Amino acid sequence: MIAKRWMGGVVGGVVLAGVLAGAAGCSTPPAPRAAPGPTFGPHRSTQQGAEPDATPGTGARPNRNPPAPQASPDEKCPEGGVRLVETGGDAAMGLRVEGFRLVNCGTEPYALEGYPEVSLRDGRNDPLEVAVEHGAAGITTGVPDIEAAPQRVTLAPGQAASWSVVWRNLVTDATVPATTVPVLEIAPRPGAPRLWLRLARPFDLGNTGKLGIGPWTAATR
């Protein structure tokens, strides 16, 4: 009789413990949901009008064909009355095309003709030995913006002109270091103050040592 009572107590205790464990399990709160991923606000892709060390660019890598960047209303117009901005480009199988826009932010008409004077610089702003040629000959064919005939373009205040560059990202000689161009310097016309632009998407020239540029054309909005 005593043994039966003892066994009954054990069984009852086991059942009660199971019930309590089940109740505890039901009261456990669900695991928290995963935190959302990071979000990114708008960015500026370029800064203009001075050497890059004075006004470095802060933008992330642009989309394939982003809209033309707009200057903030309080941004000072560079000396000379024009501002250079990067508008994005395209890349396919080692061929690169990048676009730029020159905006008349001054108060007087601004005349352009032919091609900008282009200089390429490294991350320390030292000149790079790269052949800058008019047109796409020796690089590719069938790029209308690059191969267009030069023309005279006059910009009223607030208007803009476009121009493009083309190159190939090729490494054909392992003994020649590849060249990357993070800084672009141009003179829009002879004698004009030079504009510096730290590129949101640096030119990856490989070791081709060549860049083709197109002429000024009237920008369409």
Short mmCIF file of C-alpha atoms in Angstrom, two decimals:
data_model
loop_
_atom_site.label_atom_id
_atom_site.label_comp_id
_atom_site.label_asym_id
_atom_site.label_seq_id
_atom_site.Cartn_x
_atom_site.Cartn_y
_atom_site.Cartn_z
CA MET A 1 0.00 0.00 0.00
CA ILE A 2 2.81 2.42 0.89
CA ALA A 3 4.59 1.56 -2.34
CA LYS A 4 1.46 2.27 -4.36
CA ARG A 5 1.00 5.67 -2.70
CA TRP A 6 4.65 6.52 -3.37
CA MET A 7 4.35 5.59 -7.05
CA GLY A 8 1.17 7.62 -7.38
CA GLY A 9 2.92 10.65 -5.91
CA VAL A 10 5.78 10.28 -8.38
CA VAL A 11 3.44 10.00 -11.36
CA GLY A 12 1.41 12.97 -10.18
CA GLY A 13 4.53 15.03 -9.74
CA VAL A 14 5.71 14.20 -13.25
CA VAL A 15 2.34 15.16 -14.73
CA LEU A 16 2.26 18.41 -12.77
CA ALA A 17 5.79 19.29 -13.87
CA GLY A 18 4.80 18.68 -17.49
CA VAL A 19 1.78 20.93 -17.16
CA LEU A 20 3.87 23.69 -15.60
CA ALA A 21 6.50 23.38 -18.32
CA GLY A 22 3.81 23.59 -20.98
CA ALA A 23 2.35 26.68 -19.36
CA ALA A 24 5.77 28.29 -19.15
CA GLY A 25 6.35 27.53 -22.83
CA CYS A 26 3.07 29.18 -23.81
CA SER A 27 3.97 32.36 -21.89
CA THR A 28 7.38 32.76 -23.60
CA PRO A 29 7.24 35.86 -25.88
CA PRO A 30 7.98 35.31 -29.59
CA ALA A 31 11.47 36.10 -30.91
CA PRO A 32 11.86 39.75 -32.02
CA ARG A 33 11.70 40.51 -35.75
CA ALA A 34 14.95 41.18 -37.59
CA ALA A 35 16.00 44.82 -37.74
CA PRO A 36 15.53 46.50 -41.13
CA GLY A 37 18.56 46.86 -43.37
CA PRO A 38 20.41 50.17 -43.76
CA THR A 39 18.86 52.93 -45.80
CA PHE A 40 20.67 55.60 -47.75
CA GLY A 41 19.58 59.16 -48.33
CA PRO A 42 20.36 61.33 -51.36
CA HIS A 43 23.98 62.14 -52.07
CA ARG A 44 25.98 64.67 -54.03
CA SER A 45 28.24 63.13 -56.60
CA THR A 46 30.70 65.97 -57.14
CA GLN A 47 32.12 69.24 -55.98
CA GLN A 48 33.43 71.82 -58.39
CA GLY A 49 35.39 75.02 -58.75
CA ALA A 50 38.55 74.30 -56.74
CA GLU A 51 41.23 71.70 -56.35
CA PRO A 52 39.73 68.43 -55.07
CA ASP A 53 41.60 68.55 -51.77
CA ALA A 54 39.80 71.82 -50.97
CA THR A 55 36.32 70.53 -51.84
CA PRO A 56 36.45 66.72 -52.05
CA GLY A 57 33.57 64.80 -53.59
CA THR A 58 31.42 62.84 -51.19
CA GLY A 59 29.13 60.86 -53.47
CA ALA A 60 28.72 57.12 -53.77
CA ARG A 61 29.06 55.27 -57.05
CA PRO A 62 26.34 56.56 -59.38
CA ASN A 63 23.65 54.47 -60.98
CA ARG A 64 24.09 53.42 -64.59
CA ASN A 65 22.13 56.33 -66.03
CA PRO A 66 21.27 58.72 -63.19
CA PRO A 67 19.61 62.10 -63.75
CA ALA A 68 21.90 65.06 -64.09
CA PRO A 69 22.97 66.26 -60.64
CA GLN A 70 21.63 69.63 -59.60
CA ALA A 71 23.59 72.22 -57.65
CA SER A 72 22.13 73.38 -54.36
CA PRO A 73 20.71 76.92 -54.46
CA ASP A 74 23.35 78.22 -52.02
CA GLU A 75 26.34 76.66 -53.81
CA LYS A 76 28.79 79.31 -54.93
CA CYS A 77 29.36 79.66 -58.66
CA PRO A 78 33.04 78.98 -59.45
CA GLU A 79 35.36 81.61 -60.87
CA GLY A 80 34.61 81.98 -64.55
CA GLY A 81 30.84 81.59 -64.17
CA VAL A 82 30.45 77.89 -65.06
CA ARG A 83 30.15 74.68 -63.04
CA LEU A 84 31.22 71.17 -64.11
CA VAL A 85 29.09 68.17 -63.04
CA GLU A 86 29.27 64.45 -63.71
CA THR A 87 26.12 62.96 -65.26
CA GLY A 88 26.91 59.23 -65.36
CA GLY A 89 27.59 56.80 -68.18
CA ASP A 90 27.64 53.22 -69.37
CA ALA A 91 29.99 50.24 -69.45
CA ALA A 92 29.99 47.04 -71.49
CA MET A 93 32.73 44.43 -72.00
CA GLY A 94 35.55 46.78 -71.07
CA LEU A 95 34.22 49.79 -73.01
CA ARG A 96 33.40 52.85 -70.90
CA VAL A 97 31.48 56.02 -71.75
CA GLU A 98 31.06 58.81 -69.19
CA GLY A 99 29.10 62.04 -69.55
CA PHE A 100 29.62 65.54 -68.14
CA ARG A 101 27.74 68.82 -68.18
CA LEU A 102 28.93 72.41 -67.96
CA VAL A 103 26.32 74.71 -66.43
CA ASN A 104 26.36 78.48 -66.86
CA CYS A 105 25.79 79.59 -63.28
CA GLY A 106 26.88 83.16 -64.00
CA THR A 107 24.96 86.18 -65.20
CA GLU A 108 26.38 86.56 -68.73
CA PRO A 109 26.19 84.39 -71.88
CA TYR A 110 29.02 81.85 -72.12
CA ALA A 111 30.34 80.76 -75.54
CA LEU A 112 31.99 77.38 -76.19
CA GLU A 113 33.51 75.97 -79.33
CA GLY A 114 35.24 72.71 -80.16
CA TYR A 115 36.53 70.61 -77.27
CA PRO A 116 37.42 71.25 -73.62
CA GLU A 117 41.10 71.18 -72.67
CA VAL A 118 41.42 68.07 -70.49
CA SER A 119 44.05 67.06 -67.95
CA LEU A 120 43.94 63.86 -65.87
CA ARG A 121 45.33 63.62 -62.35
CA ASP A 122 45.97 60.96 -59.71
CA GLY A 123 44.81 60.91 -56.10
CA ARG A 124 47.57 63.37 -55.10
CA ASN A 125 46.52 65.74 -57.92
CA ASP A 126 49.69 65.00 -59.89
CA PRO A 127 49.35 64.86 -63.71
CA LEU A 128 48.97 61.43 -65.34
CA GLU A 129 50.59 60.52 -68.63
CA VAL A 130 47.50 59.68 -70.67
CA ALA A 131 46.91 60.57 -74.32
CA VAL A 132 43.71 62.64 -74.57
CA GLU A 133 42.45 62.57 -78.15
CA HIS A 134 39.50 64.15 -79.96
CA GLY A 135 36.96 61.52 -81.01
CA ALA A 136 36.88 57.76 -80.52
CA ALA A 137 39.35 56.67 -83.20
CA GLY A 138 41.47 53.78 -82.02
CA ILE A 139 39.09 53.09 -79.13
CA THR A 140 35.71 52.26 -80.62
CA THR A 141 33.15 53.35 -83.23
CA GLY A 142 29.47 54.21 -83.19
CA VAL A 143 29.43 56.65 -80.25
CA PRO A 144 27.59 59.71 -81.66
CA ASP A 145 28.36 62.05 -78.76
CA ILE A 146 32.09 61.38 -79.10
CA GLU A 147 32.24 61.43 -82.90
CA ALA A 148 30.02 64.48 -83.48
CA ALA A 149 31.43 67.42 -85.43
CA PRO A 150 32.54 70.38 -83.27
CA GLN A 151 30.14 73.29 -83.14
CA ARG A 152 29.74 76.64 -81.42
CA VAL A 153 27.45 76.58 -78.39
CA THR A 154 26.40 79.72 -76.52
CA LEU A 155 24.89 79.23 -73.07
CA ALA A 156 22.51 81.75 -71.59
CA PRO A 157 22.54 81.92 -67.78
CA GLY A 158 21.12 78.67 -66.43
CA GLN A 159 21.73 76.71 -69.66
CA ALA A 160 24.19 73.83 -70.00
CA ALA A 161 26.41 72.09 -72.54
CA SER A 162 27.31 68.39 -72.55
CA TRP A 163 30.42 66.44 -73.51
CA SER A 164 31.49 62.83 -73.10
CA VAL A 165 34.61 60.70 -72.78
CA VAL A 166 35.29 57.12 -73.89
CA TRP A 167 37.99 54.57 -73.04
CA ARG A 168 38.66 50.86 -72.76
CA ASN A 169 39.48 49.10 -69.52
CA LEU A 170 42.14 46.74 -70.88
CA VAL A 171 45.37 45.31 -69.47
CA THR A 172 47.47 44.04 -72.35
CA ASP A 173 50.92 44.15 -70.73
CA ALA A 174 51.45 42.78 -67.23
CA THR A 175 54.64 44.82 -66.87
CA VAL A 176 52.81 48.15 -67.26
CA PRO A 177 50.81 49.29 -64.20
CA ALA A 178 47.11 49.94 -64.73
CA THR A 179 46.03 53.59 -64.51
CA THR A 180 43.06 54.87 -62.52
CA VAL A 181 42.00 58.51 -62.88
CA PRO A 182 40.19 59.92 -59.82
CA VAL A 183 40.51 63.62 -60.71
CA LEU A 184 39.53 65.49 -63.87
CA GLU A 185 40.72 69.01 -64.70
CA ILE A 186 39.41 71.00 -67.66
CA ALA A 187 39.51 74.43 -69.20
CA PRO A 188 36.12 74.94 -70.90
CA ARG A 189 37.69 77.30 -73.44
CA PRO A 190 41.18 78.74 -74.02
CA GLY A 191 42.24 81.09 -71.23
CA ALA A 192 39.29 80.25 -68.96
CA PRO A 193 39.83 79.36 -65.29
CA ARG A 194 40.36 75.63 -64.92
CA LEU A 195 37.76 73.47 -63.15
CA TRP A 196 38.61 70.48 -60.97
CA LEU A 197 36.27 67.55 -60.40
CA ARG A 198 36.84 64.54 -58.13
CA LEU A 199 35.06 61.77 -59.99
CA ALA A 200 32.30 59.71 -58.44
CA ARG A 201 33.27 56.98 -60.89
CA PRO A 202 37.04 57.14 -61.60
CA PHE A 203 38.31 56.28 -65.08
CA ASP A 204 39.77 52.75 -65.03
CA LEU A 205 42.01 52.96 -68.09
CA GLY A 206 43.89 49.70 -67.57
CA ASN A 207 47.22 50.25 -69.31
CA THR A 208 45.81 51.55 -72.59
CA GLY A 209 47.04 55.08 -71.80
CA LYS A 210 44.34 56.63 -73.98
CA LEU A 211 41.12 58.61 -73.49
CA GLY A 212 38.83 59.92 -76.24
CA ILE A 213 36.75 63.05 -75.73
CA GLY A 214 33.77 64.48 -77.60
CA PRO A 215 33.00 68.12 -78.46
CA TRP A 216 30.65 70.48 -76.66
CA THR A 217 27.00 69.99 -77.57
CA ALA A 218 23.89 71.81 -76.39
CA ALA A 219 22.38 69.92 -73.46
CA THR A 220 18.74 68.87 -73.64
CA ARG A 221 16.67 68.72 -70.45
#
